[in-house]
Structure formats: C-alpha cells, structure tokens
C-alpha cells in the first residue's frame, strides 16, 4: 500500500518567484498537465513542490539514480522565496544543466537561506534533478 501525504494548502501566488498564480504556473507541472521545458523551470517547480510538500512530484522529477525512497519534510520549515543566481545549459538543445539558486525559508520565526548549485539532466527527454552542492 502506498503512503499518501497530504500537501500543504495551495497558495494563490506561485512560490517559485514568477509573477503568476500557482495553479497556472508550477501547479500545472505538479498535476502532470505539463512538463518542464528548461532546467530552470524544473528548479522553480521543485522549489514550489517543497513549499507545498508535494512529495510525489519531487520524487517524479528526481533522477532515478539519485532519488531517495521518500522525502523527509521538516514540518516547522516554511520555504518562502527563491532567487535564481545563474544557470548553464538547460535549454531545448541541451542534455545537462546547472542552476545556482538561493532558497529562503523560515523556521520558528527565524529567517534563513540555502545556497545550492544543482545539476540536472534529461531522462527519457524530461529534465530531472540529479544532485546539488550546498554552498556556504
């Protein structure tokens, strides 16, 4: 039997940082109605999936070679804002990409951020998250 987690309430504005509502932006990818066309779009949709705790989407968009069995969400953490710092590759004619980002969060009222340089690749034509290096 599959364990089904309840996701957080759906936000009106998309957590990914683009000026769009969630349902029309990352929500389409989370629901499986569209696929990320660039590695940056996949990164944004994965940040939003962490914000709404959509484990199914996160696992689906993770490279099978590095994908964990499950996602252990920190119930006290709220992902608030994403900054894309740089990106290489990741377009329609690329098979690999990197996206450097800073993800802002809040835990127990205290603000924090995570700076990561993530690697992506195509798997059966779709962009997937491979791994990342957390920067200091």
PDB file of N, CA and C in Angstrom, residues 12-65:
ATOM      1  N   UNK A  12      -2.047  30.984  -3.502  1.00  0.00           N
ATOM      2  CA  UNK A  12      -2.580  31.702  -4.662  1.00  0.00           C
ATOM      3  C   UNK A  12      -1.416  32.106  -5.567  1.00  0.00           C
ATOM      4  N   UNK A  13      -0.428  32.817  -5.022  1.00  0.00           N
ATOM      5  CA  UNK A  13       0.758  33.197  -5.794  1.00  0.00           C
ATOM      6  C   UNK A  13       1.722  32.025  -5.828  1.00  0.00           C
ATOM      7  N   UNK A  14       2.384  31.844  -6.947  1.00  0.00           N
ATOM      8  CA  UNK A  14       3.313  30.726  -7.062  1.00  0.00           C
ATOM      9  C   UNK A  14       4.565  30.975  -6.225  1.00  0.00           C
ATOM     10  N   UNK A  15       4.955  30.003  -5.409  1.00  0.00           N
ATOM     11  CA  UNK A  15       6.157  30.151  -4.583  1.00  0.00           C
ATOM     12  C   UNK A  15       7.452  30.285  -5.386  1.00  0.00           C
ATOM     13  N   UNK A  16       7.439  29.895  -6.670  1.00  0.00           N
ATOM     14  CA  UNK A  16       8.671  29.867  -7.463  1.00  0.00           C
ATOM     15  C   UNK A  16       9.261  31.243  -7.738  1.00  0.00           C
ATOM     16  N   UNK A  17       8.485  32.308  -7.513  1.00  0.00           N
ATOM     17  CA  UNK A  17       9.005  33.646  -7.712  1.00  0.00           C
ATOM     18  C   UNK A  17       8.585  34.312  -9.007  1.00  0.00           C
ATOM     19  N   UNK A  18       7.980  33.578  -9.921  1.00  0.00           N
ATOM     20  CA  UNK A  18       7.495  34.206 -11.148  1.00  0.00           C
ATOM     21  C   UNK A  18       6.164  34.888 -10.865  1.00  0.00           C
ATOM     22  N   UNK A  19       5.848  35.952 -11.604  1.00  0.00           N
ATOM     23  CA  UNK A  19       4.604  36.681 -11.354  1.00  0.00           C
ATOM     24  C   UNK A  19       3.391  35.960 -11.958  1.00  0.00           C
ATOM     25  N   UNK A  20       2.994  34.860 -11.337  1.00  0.00           N
ATOM     26  CA  UNK A  20       1.861  34.069 -11.818  1.00  0.00           C
ATOM     27  C   UNK A  20       1.201  33.388 -10.630  1.00  0.00           C
ATOM     28  N   UNK A  21      -0.033  32.945 -10.830  1.00  0.00           N
ATOM     29  CA  UNK A  21      -0.658  32.206  -9.741  1.00  0.00           C
ATOM     30  C   UNK A  21      -0.208  30.750  -9.802  1.00  0.00           C
ATOM     31  N   UNK A  22      -0.235  30.107  -8.667  1.00  0.00           N
ATOM     32  CA  UNK A  22       0.276  28.739  -8.531  1.00  0.00           C
ATOM     33  C   UNK A  22      -0.400  27.772  -9.505  1.00  0.00           C
ATOM     34  N   UNK A  23      -1.716  27.840  -9.607  1.00  0.00           N
ATOM     35  CA  UNK A  23      -2.450  26.882 -10.442  1.00  0.00           C
ATOM     36  C   UNK A  23      -1.982  26.919 -11.895  1.00  0.00           C
ATOM     37  N   UNK A  24      -1.686  28.118 -12.413  1.00  0.00           N
ATOM     38  CA  UNK A  24      -1.281  28.263 -13.811  1.00  0.00           C
ATOM     39  C   UNK A  24       0.222  28.144 -14.028  1.00  0.00           C
ATOM     40  N   UNK A  25       1.004  28.204 -12.962  1.00  0.00           N
ATOM     41  CA  UNK A  25       2.461  28.167 -13.066  1.00  0.00           C
ATOM     42  C   UNK A  25       2.956  26.757 -12.703  1.00  0.00           C
ATOM     43  N   UNK A  26       3.504  26.599 -11.535  1.00  0.00           N
ATOM     44  CA  UNK A  26       4.050  25.297 -11.130  1.00  0.00           C
ATOM     45  C   UNK A  26       2.969  24.243 -10.870  1.00  0.00           C
ATOM     46  N   UNK A  27       1.772  24.694 -10.543  1.00  0.00           N
ATOM     47  CA  UNK A  27       0.682  23.749 -10.312  1.00  0.00           C
ATOM     48  C   UNK A  27       0.433  22.841 -11.503  1.00  0.00           C
ATOM     49  N   UNK A  28       0.564  23.370 -12.719  1.00  0.00           N
ATOM     50  CA  UNK A  28       0.376  22.556 -13.936  1.00  0.00           C
ATOM     51  C   UNK A  28       1.386  21.414 -13.987  1.00  0.00           C
ATOM     52  N   UNK A  29       2.631  21.699 -13.591  1.00  0.00           N
ATOM     53  CA  UNK A  29       3.656  20.666 -13.593  1.00  0.00           C
ATOM     54  C   UNK A  29       3.399  19.662 -12.482  1.00  0.00           C
ATOM     55  N   UNK A  30       3.028  20.150 -11.317  1.00  0.00           N
ATOM     56  CA  UNK A  30       2.757  19.256 -10.183  1.00  0.00           C
ATOM     57  C   UNK A  30       1.599  18.306 -10.489  1.00  0.00           C
ATOM     58  N   UNK A  31       0.592  18.800 -11.200  1.00  0.00           N
ATOM     59  CA  UNK A  31      -0.571  17.968 -11.542  1.00  0.00           C
ATOM     60  C   UNK A  31      -0.298  17.054 -12.729  1.00  0.00           C
ATOM     61  N   UNK A  32       0.859  17.201 -13.384  1.00  0.00           N
ATOM     62  CA  UNK A  32       1.194  16.366 -14.533  1.00  0.00           C
ATOM     63  C   UNK A  32       0.576  16.838 -15.837  1.00  0.00           C
ATOM     64  N   UNK A  33       0.065  18.063 -15.876  1.00  0.00           N
ATOM     65  CA  UNK A  33      -0.547  18.605 -17.091  1.00  0.00           C
ATOM     66  C   UNK A  33       0.484  19.172 -18.055  1.00  0.00           C
ATOM     67  N   UNK A  34       1.691  19.404 -17.576  1.00  0.00           N
ATOM     68  CA  UNK A  34       2.776  19.940 -18.403  1.00  0.00           C
ATOM     69  C   UNK A  34       4.095  19.428 -17.837  1.00  0.00           C
ATOM     70  N   UNK A  35       5.131  19.486 -18.660  1.00  0.00           N
ATOM     71  CA  UNK A  35       6.481  19.107 -18.238  1.00  0.00           C
ATOM     72  C   UNK A  35       7.382  20.333 -18.331  1.00  0.00           C
ATOM     73  N   UNK A  36       8.389  20.386 -17.482  1.00  0.00           N
ATOM     74  CA  UNK A  36       9.345  21.496 -17.510  1.00  0.00           C
ATOM     75  C   UNK A  36      10.077  21.493 -18.844  1.00  0.00           C
ATOM     76  N   UNK A  37      10.117  22.654 -19.482  1.00  0.00           N
ATOM     77  CA  UNK A  37      10.811  22.752 -20.770  1.00  0.00           C
ATOM     78  C   UNK A  37      12.266  23.164 -20.618  1.00  0.00           C
ATOM     79  N   UNK A  38      12.632  23.674 -19.430  1.00  0.00           N
ATOM     80  CA  UNK A  38      14.023  24.046 -19.153  1.00  0.00           C
ATOM     81  C   UNK A  38      14.392  23.543 -17.765  1.00  0.00           C
ATOM     82  N   UNK A  39      15.673  23.446 -17.514  1.00  0.00           N
ATOM     83  CA  UNK A  39      16.139  23.038 -16.183  1.00  0.00           C
ATOM     84  C   UNK A  39      15.751  24.083 -15.141  1.00  0.00           C
ATOM     85  N   UNK A  40      15.798  25.366 -15.503  1.00  0.00           N
ATOM     86  CA  UNK A  40      15.396  26.401 -14.551  1.00  0.00           C
ATOM     87  C   UNK A  40      13.924  26.264 -14.186  1.00  0.00           C
ATOM     88  N   UNK A  41      13.083  25.976 -15.158  1.00  0.00           N
ATOM     89  CA  UNK A  41      11.663  25.784 -14.859  1.00  0.00           C
ATOM     90  C   UNK A  41      11.470  24.586 -13.929  1.00  0.00           C
ATOM     91  N   UNK A  42      12.245  23.528 -14.144  1.00  0.00           N
ATOM     92  CA  UNK A  42      12.161  22.378 -13.241  1.00  0.00           C
ATOM     93  C   UNK A  42      12.609  22.777 -11.839  1.00  0.00           C
ATOM     94  N   UNK A  43      13.704  23.568 -11.738  1.00  0.00           N
ATOM     95  CA  UNK A  43      14.172  24.013 -10.422  1.00  0.00           C
ATOM     96  C   UNK A  43      13.088  24.814  -9.719  1.00  0.00           C
ATOM     97  N   UNK A  44      12.459  25.735 -10.425  1.00  0.00           N
ATOM     98  CA  UNK A  44      11.395  26.544  -9.833  1.00  0.00           C
ATOM     99  C   UNK A  44      10.230  25.666  -9.371  1.00  0.00           C
ATOM    100  N   UNK A  45       9.859  24.695 -10.191  1.00  0.00           N
ATOM    101  CA  UNK A  45       8.736  23.823  -9.829  1.00  0.00           C
ATOM    102  C   UNK A  45       9.081  22.934  -8.639  1.00  0.00           C
ATOM    103  N   UNK A  46      10.328  22.538  -8.521  1.00  0.00           N
ATOM    104  CA  UNK A  46      10.738  21.724  -7.372  1.00  0.00           C
ATOM    105  C   UNK A  46      10.747  22.562  -6.096  1.00  0.00           C
ATOM    106  N   UNK A  47      11.179  23.827  -6.177  1.00  0.00           N
ATOM    107  CA  UNK A  47      11.098  24.698  -5.008  1.00  0.00           C
ATOM    108  C   UNK A  47       9.635  24.816  -4.565  1.00  0.00           C
ATOM    109  N   UNK A  48       8.748  25.053  -5.514  1.00  0.00           N
ATOM    110  CA  UNK A  48       7.326  25.154  -5.187  1.00  0.00           C
ATOM    111  C   UNK A  48       6.806  23.850  -4.588  1.00  0.00           C
ATOM    112  N   UNK A  49       7.294  22.724  -5.083  1.00  0.00           N
ATOM    113  CA  UNK A  49       6.868  21.427  -4.536  1.00  0.00           C
ATOM    114  C   UNK A  49       7.333  21.266  -3.091  1.00  0.00           C
ATOM    115  N   UNK A  50       8.520  21.762  -2.776  1.00  0.00           N
ATOM    116  CA  UNK A  50       8.958  21.753  -1.374  1.00  0.00           C
ATOM    117  C   UNK A  50       8.061  22.671  -0.545  1.00  0.00           C
ATOM    118  N   UNK A  51       7.686  23.822  -1.102  1.00  0.00           N
ATOM    119  CA  UNK A  51       6.854  24.779  -0.370  1.00  0.00           C
ATOM    120  C   UNK A  51       5.481  24.205  -0.040  1.00  0.00           C
ATOM    121  N   UNK A  52       4.902  23.409  -0.946  1.00  0.00           N
ATOM    122  CA  UNK A  52       3.570  22.821  -0.703  1.00  0.00           C
ATOM    123  C   UNK A  52       3.658  21.368  -0.244  1.00  0.00           C
ATOM    124  N   UNK A  53       4.891  20.875  -0.074  1.00  0.00           N
ATOM    125  CA  UNK A  53       5.165  19.498   0.369  1.00  0.00           C
ATOM    126  C   UNK A  53       4.530  18.455  -0.551  1.00  0.00           C
ATOM    127  N   UNK A  54       4.778  18.602  -1.838  1.00  0.00           N
ATOM    128  CA  UNK A  54       4.292  17.658  -2.850  1.00  0.00           C
ATOM    129  C   UNK A  54       5.368  16.595  -3.088  1.00  0.00           C
ATOM    130  N   UNK A  55       5.373  15.586  -2.249  1.00  0.00           N
ATOM    131  CA  UNK A  55       6.376  14.524  -2.309  1.00  0.00           C
ATOM    132  C   UNK A  55       6.341  13.766  -3.633  1.00  0.00           C
ATOM    133  N   UNK A  56       5.147  13.490  -4.138  1.00  0.00           N
ATOM    134  CA  UNK A  56       5.025  12.725  -5.382  1.00  0.00           C
ATOM    135  C   UNK A  56       5.740  13.434  -6.534  1.00  0.00           C
ATOM    136  N   UNK A  57       5.546  14.741  -6.654  1.00  0.00           N
ATOM    137  CA  UNK A  57       6.198  15.481  -7.735  1.00  0.00           C
ATOM    138  C   UNK A  57       7.711  15.506  -7.553  1.00  0.00           C
ATOM    139  N   UNK A  58       8.155  15.737  -6.329  1.00  0.00           N
ATOM    140  CA  UNK A  58       9.596  15.774  -6.079  1.00  0.00           C
ATOM    141  C   UNK A  58      10.252  14.455  -6.465  1.00  0.00           C
ATOM    142  N   UNK A  59       9.646  13.350  -6.107  1.00  0.00           N
ATOM    143  CA  UNK A  59      10.219  12.039  -6.444  1.00  0.00           C
ATOM    144  C   UNK A  59      10.161  11.793  -7.951  1.00  0.00           C
ATOM    145  N   UNK A  60       9.068  12.198  -8.592  1.00  0.00           N
ATOM    146  CA  UNK A  60       8.912  12.026 -10.047  1.00  0.00           C
ATOM    147  C   UNK A  60       9.944  12.835 -10.814  1.00  0.00           C
ATOM    148  N   UNK A  61      10.331  13.996 -10.287  1.00  0.00           N
ATOM    149  CA  UNK A  61      11.259  14.886 -11.010  1.00  0.00           C
ATOM    150  C   UNK A  61      12.712  14.695 -10.580  1.00  0.00           C
ATOM    151  N   UNK A  62      13.005  13.630  -9.845  1.00  0.00           N
ATOM    152  CA  UNK A  62      14.349  13.333  -9.348  1.00  0.00           C
ATOM    153  C   UNK A  62      14.943  12.226 -10.204  1.00  0.00           C
ATOM    154  N   UNK A  63      16.205  12.345 -10.556  1.00  0.00           N
ATOM    155  CA  UNK A  63      16.881  11.316 -11.345  1.00  0.00           C
ATOM    156  C   UNK A  63      16.784   9.968 -10.635  1.00  0.00           C
ATOM    157  N   UNK A  64      16.381   8.909 -11.336  1.00  0.00           N
ATOM    158  CA  UNK A  64      16.256   7.589 -10.698  1.00  0.00           C
ATOM    159  C   UNK A  64      17.550   7.107 -10.033  1.00  0.00           C
ATOM    160  N   UNK A  65      18.709   7.542 -10.537  1.00  0.00           N
ATOM    161  CA  UNK A  65      19.990   7.094  -9.974  1.00  0.00           C
ATOM    162  C   UNK A  65      20.290   7.707  -8.607  1.00  0.00           C
TER     163      UNK A  65
END
